[in-house]
GROMACS .gro file of C-alpha atoms in nm:
model
  474
    1MET     CA    1  -0.974  -1.399  -4.584
    2ASP     CA    2  -0.768  -1.092  -4.682
    3THR     CA    3  -0.411  -1.017  -4.580
    4LEU     CA    4  -0.505  -0.788  -4.290
    5GLU     CA    5  -0.744  -1.037  -4.133
    6ALA     CA    6  -0.482  -1.311  -4.164
    7LEU     CA    7  -0.225  -1.084  -3.997
    8VAL     CA    8  -0.469  -1.004  -3.715
    9ARG     CA    9  -0.532  -1.373  -3.655
   10ILE     CA   10  -0.156  -1.436  -3.637
   11ILE     CA   11  -0.123  -1.157  -3.381
   12TRP     CA   12  -0.409  -1.312  -3.184
   13LEU     CA   13  -0.217  -1.639  -3.173
   14ILE     CA   14   0.097  -1.454  -3.056
   15GLY     CA   15  -0.113  -1.296  -2.780
   16ALA     CA   16  -0.248  -1.639  -2.685
   17ALA     CA   17   0.110  -1.771  -2.673
   18GLY     CA   18   0.179  -1.488  -2.427
   19PHE     CA   19  -0.101  -1.625  -2.205
   20VAL     CA   20   0.059  -1.971  -2.206
   21LEU     CA   21   0.408  -1.838  -2.129
   22GLY     CA   22   0.272  -1.607  -1.860
   23LEU     CA   23   0.083  -1.892  -1.696
   24MET     CA   24   0.399  -2.104  -1.693
   25ARG     CA   25   0.594  -1.827  -1.520
   26MET     CA   26   0.323  -1.791  -1.257
   27ASN     CA   27   0.423  -2.135  -1.134
   28SER     CA   28   0.688  -1.980  -0.906
   29PRO     CA   29   0.666  -1.677  -0.674
   30ALA     CA   30   1.002  -1.560  -0.808
   31THR     CA   31   0.870  -1.528  -1.166
   32ALA     CA   32   0.498  -1.473  -1.102
   33ARG     CA   33   0.510  -1.093  -1.137
   34ASN     CA   34   0.689  -1.124  -1.472
   35GLY     CA   35   0.439  -1.390  -1.582
   36ASN     CA   36   0.152  -1.158  -1.503
   37LEU     CA   37   0.311  -0.886  -1.719
   38VAL     CA   38   0.367  -1.130  -2.007
   39SER     CA   39   0.000  -1.234  -1.997
   40ALA     CA   40  -0.113  -0.871  -1.980
   41GLY     CA   41   0.111  -0.792  -2.276
   42GLY     CA   42  -0.049  -1.074  -2.474
   43MET     CA   43  -0.394  -0.939  -2.402
   44ALA     CA   44  -0.292  -0.583  -2.492
   45LEU     CA   45  -0.154  -0.711  -2.825
   46ALA     CA   46  -0.479  -0.896  -2.899
   47ILE     CA   47  -0.689  -0.587  -2.817
   48LEU     CA   48  -0.478  -0.358  -3.036
   49ALA     CA   49  -0.500  -0.600  -3.330
   50THR     CA   50  -0.878  -0.615  -3.287
   51LEU     CA   51  -0.905  -0.236  -3.283
   52VAL     CA   52  -0.705  -0.215  -3.607
   53LEU     CA   53  -0.940  -0.469  -3.768
   54LEU     CA   54  -1.245  -0.272  -3.654
   55ALA     CA   55  -1.098   0.052  -3.790
   56VAL     CA   56  -1.038  -0.103  -4.131
   57ASP     CA   57  -1.388  -0.253  -4.137
   58GLY     CA   58  -1.531   0.095  -4.085
   59LEU     CA   59  -1.682   0.085  -3.735
   60SER     CA   60  -1.936   0.361  -3.677
   61ALA     CA   61  -1.870   0.663  -3.456
   62THR     CA   62  -2.121   0.530  -3.202
   63GLY     CA   63  -1.933   0.201  -3.188
   64TRP     CA   64  -1.603   0.378  -3.121
   65ILE     CA   65  -1.762   0.586  -2.845
   66ILE     CA   66  -1.896   0.272  -2.675
   67ILE     CA   67  -1.559   0.094  -2.701
   68VAL     CA   68  -1.356   0.389  -2.573
   69ALA     CA   69  -1.602   0.454  -2.290
   70GLY     CA   70  -1.601   0.086  -2.194
   71ILE     CA   71  -1.221   0.068  -2.187
   72ALA     CA   72  -1.192   0.394  -1.994
   73ILE     CA   73  -1.456   0.311  -1.734
   74GLY     CA   74  -1.378  -0.060  -1.696
   75GLY     CA   75  -1.002  -0.015  -1.714
   76GLY     CA   76  -1.012   0.281  -1.477
   77LEU     CA   77  -1.221   0.096  -1.219
   78GLY     CA   78  -1.002  -0.213  -1.250
   79LEU     CA   79  -0.683  -0.012  -1.202
   80TYR     CA   80  -0.828   0.178  -0.906
   81MET     CA   81  -0.954  -0.136  -0.732
   82ALA     CA   82  -0.639  -0.341  -0.799
   83ARG     CA   83  -0.403  -0.070  -0.673
   84GLY     CA   84  -0.613   0.016  -0.368
   85VAL     CA   85  -0.708  -0.333  -0.249
   86LYS     CA   86  -0.551  -0.473   0.067
   87MET     CA   87  -0.391  -0.815   0.042
   88THR     CA   88  -0.651  -0.947   0.287
   89ALA     CA   89  -0.928  -0.831   0.052
   90MET     CA   90  -0.773  -0.982  -0.261
   91PRO     CA   91  -0.999  -1.293  -0.263
   92GLN     CA   92  -1.320  -1.086  -0.274
   93LEU     CA   93  -1.171  -0.870  -0.551
   94VAL     CA   94  -1.086  -1.183  -0.751
   95SER     CA   95  -1.445  -1.297  -0.699
   96LEU     CA   96  -1.577  -0.965  -0.828
   97PHE     CA   97  -1.355  -0.996  -1.135
   98ASN     CA   98  -1.495  -1.348  -1.184
   99ALA     CA   99  -1.846  -1.201  -1.179
  100VAL     CA  100  -1.753  -0.937  -1.437
  101GLY     CA  101  -1.593  -1.196  -1.666
  102GLY     CA  102  -1.883  -1.439  -1.644
  103GLY     CA  103  -2.142  -1.166  -1.688
  104ALA     CA  104  -1.964  -1.020  -1.991
  105ALA     CA  105  -1.941  -1.361  -2.156
  106ALA     CA  106  -2.311  -1.425  -2.093
  107LEU     CA  107  -2.405  -1.086  -2.245
  108ILE     CA  108  -2.214  -1.173  -2.563
  109ALA     CA  109  -2.414  -1.495  -2.601
  110ILE     CA  110  -2.745  -1.324  -2.519
  111ASP     CA  111  -2.684  -1.060  -2.785
  112ASP     CA  112  -2.583  -1.325  -3.038
  113TYR     CA  113  -2.891  -1.537  -2.966
  114LEU     CA  114  -3.125  -1.239  -3.000
  115ARG     CA  115  -2.971  -1.165  -3.340
  116LEU     CA  116  -2.976  -1.526  -3.453
  117GLY     CA  117  -3.323  -1.577  -3.310
  118ALA     CA  118  -3.461  -1.299  -3.526
  119LEU     CA  119  -3.305  -1.461  -3.834
  120GLY     CA  120  -3.401  -1.814  -3.732
  121SER     CA  121  -3.767  -1.730  -3.676
  122ALA     CA  122  -3.785  -1.606  -4.029
  123SER     CA  123  -3.594  -1.889  -4.193
  124ALA     CA  124  -3.409  -2.197  -4.067
  125ALA     CA  125  -3.330  -2.310  -3.715
  126ILE     CA  126  -3.005  -2.210  -3.547
  127PRO     CA  127  -2.735  -2.473  -3.627
  128LEU     CA  128  -2.636  -2.700  -3.340
  129GLU     CA  129  -2.268  -2.599  -3.359
  130ILE     CA  130  -2.381  -2.242  -3.281
  131SER     CA  131  -2.668  -2.303  -3.039
  132VAL     CA  132  -2.468  -2.537  -2.811
  133PRO     CA  133  -2.187  -2.292  -2.721
  134THR     CA  134  -2.434  -2.000  -2.713
  135VAL     CA  135  -2.663  -2.166  -2.458
  136LEU     CA  136  -2.368  -2.300  -2.256
  137ASP     CA  137  -2.220  -1.950  -2.248
  138ILE     CA  138  -2.546  -1.805  -2.116
  139VAL     CA  139  -2.580  -2.077  -1.850
  140ILE     CA  140  -2.221  -2.089  -1.726
  141GLY     CA  141  -2.170  -1.712  -1.744
  142SER     CA  142  -2.492  -1.640  -1.552
  143ILE     CA  143  -2.413  -1.895  -1.279
  144THR     CA  144  -2.066  -1.744  -1.246
  145PHE     CA  145  -2.206  -1.389  -1.226
  146THR     CA  146  -2.446  -1.439  -0.935
  147GLY     CA  147  -2.237  -1.707  -0.763
  148SER     CA  148  -1.928  -1.485  -0.762
  149LEU     CA  149  -2.122  -1.188  -0.627
  150ILE     CA  150  -2.251  -1.402  -0.338
  151ALA     CA  151  -1.902  -1.541  -0.272
  152SER     CA  152  -1.753  -1.193  -0.266
  153GLY     CA  153  -2.027  -1.073  -0.030
  154LYS     CA  154  -1.959  -1.364   0.206
  155LEU     CA  155  -1.590  -1.279   0.221
  156MET     CA  156  -1.675  -0.914   0.284
  157GLY     CA  157  -1.908  -1.019   0.567
  158LEU     CA  158  -2.207  -0.827   0.430
  159LYS     CA  159  -2.530  -0.862   0.627
  160ILE     CA  160  -2.719  -0.977   0.319
  161THR     CA  161  -2.459  -1.249   0.254
  162PRO     CA  162  -2.318  -1.358   0.593
  163SER     CA  163  -2.010  -1.576   0.610
  164ARG     CA  164  -2.200  -1.862   0.774
  165PRO     CA  165  -2.387  -2.117   0.562
  166VAL     CA  166  -2.732  -1.979   0.476
  167LYS     CA  167  -2.996  -2.249   0.441
  168ILE     CA  168  -3.254  -2.179   0.171
  169PRO     CA  169  -3.612  -2.302   0.233
  170GLY     CA  170  -3.644  -2.614   0.026
  171GLY     CA  171  -3.266  -2.608  -0.014
  172GLN     CA  172  -3.147  -2.877  -0.248
  173LEU     CA  173  -3.495  -2.926  -0.397
  174VAL     CA  174  -3.500  -2.564  -0.515
  175THR     CA  175  -3.149  -2.597  -0.660
  176ALA     CA  176  -3.240  -2.924  -0.830
  177ALA     CA  177  -3.560  -2.774  -0.975
  178VAL     CA  178  -3.374  -2.473  -1.112
  179ALA     CA  179  -3.107  -2.701  -1.262
  180LEU     CA  180  -3.382  -2.910  -1.425
  181ILE     CA  181  -3.531  -2.597  -1.583
  182VAL     CA  182  -3.190  -2.503  -1.723
  183LEU     CA  183  -3.133  -2.852  -1.859
  184ALA     CA  184  -3.481  -2.887  -2.012
  185GLY     CA  185  -3.466  -2.543  -2.171
  186SER     CA  186  -3.120  -2.606  -2.312
  187VAL     CA  187  -3.222  -2.939  -2.468
  188TYR     CA  188  -3.533  -2.772  -2.615
  189LEU     CA  189  -3.319  -2.511  -2.792
  190TRP     CA  190  -3.059  -2.767  -2.902
  191LEU     CA  191  -3.330  -2.971  -3.071
  192GLY     CA  192  -3.359  -2.691  -3.327
  193ASN     CA  193  -3.631  -2.480  -3.168
  194VAL     CA  194  -3.586  -2.104  -3.174
  195SER     CA  195  -3.741  -1.928  -2.874
  196VAL     CA  196  -3.624  -1.605  -2.715
  197PRO     CA  197  -3.863  -1.649  -2.416
  198VAL     CA  198  -3.709  -1.992  -2.344
  199MET     CA  199  -3.363  -1.837  -2.366
  200PHE     CA  200  -3.462  -1.576  -2.106
  201LEU     CA  201  -3.614  -1.852  -1.889
  202ILE     CA  202  -3.279  -2.035  -1.900
  203LEU     CA  203  -3.102  -1.708  -1.815
  204ALA     CA  204  -3.325  -1.643  -1.512
  205ALA     CA  205  -3.292  -2.002  -1.387
  206ALA     CA  206  -2.912  -1.993  -1.422
  207LEU     CA  207  -2.893  -1.664  -1.229
  208VAL     CA  208  -3.103  -1.816  -0.949
  209PHE     CA  209  -2.892  -2.133  -0.953
  210GLY     CA  210  -2.576  -1.928  -0.890
  211VAL     CA  211  -2.737  -1.787  -0.574
  212THR     CA  212  -2.883  -2.112  -0.442
  213MET     CA  213  -2.557  -2.294  -0.510
  214THR     CA  214  -2.334  -2.047  -0.322
  215LEU     CA  215  -2.544  -1.924  -0.028
  216PRO     CA  216  -2.544  -2.257   0.164
  217ILE     CA  217  -2.163  -2.280   0.154
  218GLY     CA  218  -1.973  -2.156   0.460
  219GLY     CA  219  -1.700  -1.894   0.457
  220ALA     CA  220  -1.431  -2.158   0.521
  221ASP     CA  221  -1.493  -2.304   0.177
  222MET     CA  222  -1.512  -1.975  -0.014
  223PRO     CA  223  -1.153  -1.997  -0.146
  224VAL     CA  224  -1.238  -2.329  -0.314
  225VAL     CA  225  -1.567  -2.189  -0.445
  226ILE     CA  226  -1.391  -1.883  -0.588
  227SER     CA  227  -1.141  -2.109  -0.762
  228LEU     CA  228  -1.427  -2.318  -0.907
  229LEU     CA  229  -1.611  -2.007  -1.023
  230ASN     CA  230  -1.288  -1.884  -1.179
  231SER     CA  231  -1.285  -2.205  -1.380
  232PHE     CA  232  -1.647  -2.136  -1.478
  233THR     CA  233  -1.547  -1.788  -1.595
  234GLY     CA  234  -1.279  -1.931  -1.820
  235THR     CA  235  -1.520  -2.187  -1.963
  236ALA     CA  236  -1.779  -1.914  -2.031
  237VAL     CA  237  -1.516  -1.703  -2.207
  238ALA     CA  238  -1.415  -2.004  -2.419
  239MET     CA  239  -1.780  -2.053  -2.515
  240ALA     CA  240  -1.797  -1.684  -2.607
  241GLY     CA  241  -1.496  -1.743  -2.829
  242PHE     CA  242  -1.686  -2.018  -3.013
  243VAL     CA  243  -1.989  -1.790  -3.043
  244LEU     CA  244  -1.780  -1.510  -3.197
  245GLY     CA  245  -1.537  -1.736  -3.383
  246ASN     CA  246  -1.250  -1.572  -3.194
  247THR     CA  247  -0.943  -1.794  -3.145
  248VAL     CA  248  -0.779  -1.584  -2.874
  249LEU     CA  249  -1.093  -1.597  -2.656
  250ILE     CA  250  -1.114  -1.974  -2.696
  251ILE     CA  251  -0.750  -2.024  -2.595
  252ALA     CA  252  -0.760  -1.773  -2.308
  253GLY     CA  253  -1.085  -1.916  -2.174
  254ALA     CA  254  -0.961  -2.273  -2.200
  255LEU     CA  255  -0.643  -2.184  -2.009
  256VAL     CA  256  -0.836  -2.013  -1.729
  257GLY     CA  257  -1.095  -2.289  -1.716
  258ALA     CA  258  -0.839  -2.570  -1.702
  259SER     CA  259  -0.607  -2.400  -1.452
  260GLY     CA  260  -0.903  -2.306  -1.231
  261ALA     CA  261  -1.030  -2.664  -1.233
  262ILE     CA  262  -0.685  -2.802  -1.145
  263LEU     CA  263  -0.646  -2.547  -0.865
  264THR     CA  264  -0.990  -2.634  -0.728
  265LYS     CA  265  -0.897  -3.003  -0.715
  266LEU     CA  266  -0.564  -2.928  -0.544
  267MET     CA  267  -0.734  -2.711  -0.280
  268ALA     CA  268  -1.003  -2.972  -0.215
  269ASP     CA  269  -0.730  -3.236  -0.175
  270ALA     CA  270  -0.548  -3.005   0.070
  271MET     CA  271  -0.864  -3.005   0.282
  272ASN     CA  272  -0.918  -3.381   0.225
  273ARG     CA  273  -1.266  -3.315   0.090
  274SER     CA  274  -1.425  -3.372  -0.248
  275VAL     CA  275  -1.541  -3.079  -0.458
  276MET     CA  276  -1.895  -3.218  -0.443
  277ASN     CA  277  -1.881  -3.228  -0.063
  278ILE     CA  278  -1.773  -2.865  -0.057
  279MET     CA  279  -2.049  -2.758  -0.297
  280LEU     CA  280  -2.311  -2.924  -0.075
  281GLY     CA  281  -2.213  -2.659   0.180
  282GLY     CA  282  -2.274  -2.619   0.549
  283PHE     CA  283  -1.912  -2.637   0.670
  284GLY     CA  284  -1.795  -2.396   0.938
  285GLY     CA  285  -1.962  -2.102   1.102
  286GLY     CA  286  -1.715  -1.825   1.033
  287GLU     CA  287  -1.385  -1.728   1.188
  288GLY     CA  288  -1.391  -1.580   1.534
  289THR     CA  289  -1.678  -1.792   1.669
  290SER     CA  290  -1.626  -1.792   2.041
  291GLY     CA  291  -1.512  -2.118   2.188
  292ALA     CA  292  -1.461  -2.237   2.541
  293THR     CA  293  -1.105  -2.236   2.657
  294GLY     CA  294  -0.980  -2.577   2.573
  295GLY     CA  295  -1.337  -2.705   2.607
  296GLY     CA  296  -1.376  -2.971   2.342
  297ALA     CA  297  -1.004  -3.039   2.324
  298GLY     CA  298  -0.953  -3.103   2.697
  299GLY     CA  299  -0.664  -2.972   2.906
  300SER     CA  300  -0.572  -2.620   3.003
  301VAL     CA  301  -0.413  -2.327   2.826
  302ARG     CA  302  -0.070  -2.199   2.929
  303GLU     CA  303  -0.027  -1.827   2.873
  304LEU     CA  304   0.320  -1.703   2.781
  305GLY     CA  305   0.480  -1.364   2.840
  306VAL     CA  306   0.671  -1.172   2.572
  307ASP     CA  307   1.005  -1.202   2.752
  308ASP     CA  308   0.972  -1.580   2.793
  309ALA     CA  309   0.881  -1.618   2.426
  310ALA     CA  310   1.174  -1.400   2.321
  311ILE     CA  311   1.419  -1.614   2.522
  312GLN     CA  312   1.290  -1.934   2.359
  313LEU     CA  313   1.326  -1.785   2.011
  314ALA     CA  314   1.662  -1.613   2.064
  315TYR     CA  315   1.838  -1.922   2.202
  316ALA     CA  316   1.688  -2.174   1.960
  317GLN     CA  317   1.885  -2.334   1.679
  318SER     CA  318   1.588  -2.386   1.448
  319VAL     CA  319   1.261  -2.188   1.429
  320ILE     CA  320   0.970  -2.255   1.193
  321VAL     CA  321   0.723  -1.970   1.144
  322VAL     CA  322   0.365  -2.071   1.060
  323PRO     CA  323   0.175  -1.771   0.916
  324GLY     CA  324  -0.204  -1.770   0.895
  325TYR     CA  325  -0.493  -1.544   0.808
  326GLY     CA  326  -0.453  -1.359   1.139
  327LEU     CA  327  -0.112  -1.238   1.020
  328ALA     CA  328  -0.267  -1.120   0.694
  329VAL     CA  329  -0.549  -0.934   0.869
  330ALA     CA  330  -0.302  -0.755   1.099
  331GLN     CA  331  -0.073  -0.674   0.803
  332ALA     CA  332   0.214  -0.809   1.012
  333GLN     CA  333   0.428  -0.951   0.731
  334HIS     CA  334   0.697  -0.684   0.776
  335GLN     CA  335   0.717  -0.746   1.150
  336VAL     CA  336   0.755  -1.122   1.106
  337ARG     CA  337   1.033  -1.065   0.852
  338GLU     CA  338   1.208  -0.825   1.094
  339LEU     CA  339   1.189  -1.084   1.372
  340ALA     CA  340   1.322  -1.356   1.142
  341GLU     CA  341   1.616  -1.141   1.029
  342LEU     CA  342   1.695  -1.057   1.391
  343LEU     CA  343   1.695  -1.426   1.484
  344GLU     CA  344   1.911  -1.511   1.183
  345SER     CA  345   2.166  -1.251   1.293
  346ARG     CA  346   2.195  -1.454   1.615
  347GLY     CA  347   2.261  -1.775   1.417
  348VAL     CA  348   1.906  -1.915   1.426
  349ASP     CA  349   1.787  -2.113   1.122
  350VAL     CA  350   1.445  -1.970   1.025
  351LYS     CA  351   1.197  -2.123   0.780
  352TYR     CA  352   0.831  -2.052   0.696
  353ALA     CA  353   0.570  -2.329   0.675
  354ILE     CA  354   0.304  -2.253   0.411
  355HIS     CA  355  -0.016  -2.458   0.411
  356PRO     CA  356  -0.194  -2.483   0.071
  357VAL     CA  357  -0.507  -2.316   0.209
  358ALA     CA  358  -0.341  -2.069   0.447
  359GLY     CA  359  -0.509  -1.731   0.412
  360ARG     CA  360  -0.814  -1.709   0.187
  361MET     CA  361  -0.681  -1.809  -0.150
  362PRO     CA  362  -0.396  -2.017  -0.291
  363GLY     CA  363  -0.063  -1.836  -0.282
  364HIS     CA  364  -0.202  -1.571  -0.046
  365MET     CA  365   0.074  -1.622   0.212
  366ASN     CA  366   0.348  -1.648  -0.050
  367VAL     CA  367   0.249  -1.314  -0.203
  368LEU     CA  368   0.205  -1.149   0.136
  369LEU     CA  369   0.551  -1.254   0.256
  370ALA     CA  370   0.711  -1.173  -0.080
  371GLU     CA  371   0.570  -0.823  -0.040
  372ALA     CA  372   0.779  -0.798   0.279
  373ASN     CA  373   1.089  -0.925   0.092
  374VAL     CA  374   1.103  -1.259   0.272
  375PRO     CA  375   1.351  -1.474   0.070
  376TYR     CA  376   1.170  -1.726  -0.151
  377PRO     CA  377   1.394  -2.021  -0.044
  378GLN     CA  378   1.268  -1.982   0.313
  379LEU     CA  379   0.905  -2.042   0.207
  380LYS     CA  380   0.842  -2.416   0.239
  381GLU     CA  381   0.529  -2.599   0.125
  382MET     CA  382   0.358  -2.842   0.363
  383GLU     CA  383   0.507  -3.164   0.221
  384GLU     CA  384   0.858  -3.020   0.241
  385ILE     CA  385   0.838  -2.861   0.585
  386ASN     CA  386   0.644  -3.123   0.784
  387PRO     CA  387   0.947  -3.352   0.839
  388GLU     CA  388   1.138  -3.047   0.972
  389PHE     CA  389   0.906  -2.994   1.272
  390ASP     CA  390   1.052  -3.294   1.455
  391ARG     CA  391   1.392  -3.120   1.450
  392ALA     CA  392   1.265  -2.767   1.520
  393ASP     CA  393   1.331  -2.612   1.860
  394VAL     CA  394   1.041  -2.366   1.829
  395ALA     CA  395   0.735  -2.344   1.604
  396LEU     CA  396   0.599  -1.988   1.599
  397VAL     CA  397   0.232  -1.988   1.492
  398VAL     CA  398   0.104  -1.644   1.392
  399GLY     CA  399  -0.271  -1.630   1.336
  400ALA     CA  400  -0.307  -1.984   1.193
  401ASN     CA  401  -0.582  -2.204   1.332
  402ASP     CA  402  -0.751  -2.496   1.153
  403VAL     CA  403  -0.442  -2.582   0.944
  404THR     CA  404  -0.251  -2.660   1.267
  405ASN     CA  405  -0.526  -2.850   1.453
  406PRO     CA  406  -0.419  -3.206   1.551
  407ALA     CA  407  -0.790  -3.297   1.562
  408ALA     CA  408  -0.756  -3.356   1.188
  409ARG     CA  409  -0.578  -3.682   1.272
  410HIS     CA  410  -0.877  -3.818   1.466
  411PRO     CA  411  -1.208  -3.941   1.320
  412GLY     CA  412  -1.534  -3.765   1.399
  413SER     CA  413  -1.409  -3.407   1.365
  414PRO     CA  414  -1.519  -3.156   1.095
  415VAL     CA  415  -1.151  -3.139   0.990
  416SER     CA  416  -1.082  -3.514   1.011
  417GLY     CA  417  -0.839  -3.625   0.743
  418MET     CA  418  -0.744  -3.273   0.643
  419PRO     CA  419  -0.367  -3.251   0.585
  420ILE     CA  420  -0.221  -3.019   0.850
  421LEU     CA  421   0.114  -2.872   0.943
  422ASP     CA  422   0.276  -3.094   1.208
  423VAL     CA  423   0.333  -2.804   1.446
  424ASP     CA  424   0.276  -3.021   1.754
  425HIS     CA  425   0.590  -3.220   1.664
  426ALA     CA  426   0.816  -2.926   1.745
  427LYS     CA  427   1.000  -2.923   2.080
  428SER     CA  428   0.831  -2.598   2.180
  429ILE     CA  429   0.533  -2.407   2.036
  430ILE     CA  430   0.447  -2.039   2.060
  431VAL     CA  431   0.106  -1.925   1.933
  432ILE     CA  432   0.035  -1.556   1.877
  433LYS     CA  433  -0.341  -1.508   1.875
  434ARG     CA  434  -0.582  -1.238   1.986
  435SER     CA  435  -0.816  -1.473   2.173
  436MET     CA  436  -0.928  -1.833   2.208
  437GLY     CA  437  -1.178  -1.783   1.926
  438ARG     CA  438  -1.226  -2.074   1.689
  439GLY     CA  439  -1.134  -2.089   1.323
  440TYR     CA  440  -1.373  -2.135   1.032
  441ALA     CA  441  -1.424  -2.502   1.114
  442GLY     CA  442  -1.596  -2.390   1.434
  443ILE     CA  443  -1.408  -2.627   1.667
  444ASP     CA  444  -1.147  -2.592   1.942
  445ASN     CA  445  -0.784  -2.632   1.841
  446GLU     CA  446  -0.615  -2.915   2.032
  447LEU     CA  447  -0.279  -2.748   1.973
  448TYR     CA  448  -0.365  -2.471   2.221
  449VAL     CA  449  -0.390  -2.712   2.515
  450ASN     CA  450  -0.077  -2.904   2.424
  451PRO     CA  451   0.166  -2.892   2.722
  452LYS     CA  452   0.440  -2.772   2.484
  453THR     CA  453   0.231  -2.473   2.369
  454GLY     CA  454   0.254  -2.124   2.513
  455MET     CA  455  -0.019  -1.875   2.412
  456LEU     CA  456   0.092  -1.515   2.355
  457PHE     CA  457  -0.239  -1.326   2.340
  458ALA     CA  458  -0.190  -1.021   2.118
  459ASP     CA  459  -0.264  -0.873   1.780
  460ALA     CA  460  -0.016  -1.026   1.534
  461LYS     CA  461   0.154  -0.696   1.447
  462ALA     CA  462   0.177  -0.576   1.808
  463GLY     CA  463   0.286  -0.916   1.937
  464LEU     CA  464   0.562  -0.952   1.680
  465SER     CA  465   0.683  -0.596   1.740
  466ASP     CA  466   0.703  -0.669   2.114
  467LEU     CA  467   0.900  -0.987   2.040
  468VAL     CA  468   1.145  -0.792   1.822
  469ASN     CA  469   1.207  -0.543   2.101
  470ALA     CA  470   1.242  -0.818   2.361
  471VAL     CA  471   1.494  -1.014   2.151
  472LYS     CA  472   1.697  -0.696   2.093
  473ALA     CA  473   1.708  -0.639   2.469
  474LEU     CA  474   1.863  -0.979   2.539
   0.00000   0.00000   0.00000
């Protein structure tokens, strides 16, 4: 190893250290933006060092053209999509990025196997320490590619990939058969056999497995699936690092894989379901499914006027705001902050209750409210805020559904055992919602027929704006 290569490897390690530091700073909303920049800086450093190494090694003109074109096209598209995406569409964008990462990692392994296969057929078999990560990279990357595309399509509500669970003829048998093909083909190659056709058979089976695994899962579980696929992407990238002998790829992939796996487990725990149960699919029929007014929950709904709601809020001592996906869809984060500031000017103590799976991805609500300059100390996680509901005068629910449903405390419900926000413990409850439509779990919300609950039927942005004006008029 010459001096330049040693220097490049040191710079790679510095870049990898940037990933670790950046990930640590992403642990808090207050430092997350800075952590993202630190991680991006580490990656930029690693790329620049690699380009210097390629220049010294004498890369051909064609190679430079491909690299520059790839950076320009990929970087340009990434910048355009990231800057233009709405916060409500962030989960599907993350899923698309997962697909790109997994697909790129798989292509690296495919290219490497084709090269090694040509050499191996003429001489010795491919060593196990090379064939294992190569095959794993192809399998995991391919599953991530098609699975992430399906997940993104479900979140977008495309006709070809509807949000509801899509049952495949043969279902689990087809998935099991495809998985068996992948396993058998992988073992065949790991036993020292060199076969490009078998490699392509594994590739095709893995691509199909990604589709059959994701299609039967309902839209309610897509955030967990995206997190799991993000973990797969990291693992595929780590395998690509072993294939190329690149330390920075191994470290970066391992960090993404581990953090994605931890996040998946935390989200599954927040829904009181196992990851395996989620992957078996079939939960929920999609948000907005029409439900009878109070039907399954029993009781009747009490509709509330804007003026009555404003009086309750303005003369309360403590108000807890519960934001949900409906707030994100309506882009009403600025209006809810304006209402909170107005109430605070009247001496009201205002806090925000954030459920771990509020919105469509972890941290969705935190980022959305931070965008509206809501103070970080007011954002309270479920474990911290639940004891506060007993002392709250008013709980203001804006577009949240399943995460507030008391049915989770009773057996026999699709959400049974799921940790929820104890909104029904507040002295008074105001729910801003467009209609009595159900959430992703596809069941009626018992909170809506609670005698303490008043329903303010309105779009979140319009309803909050009306409340602001009504409170000002008092």
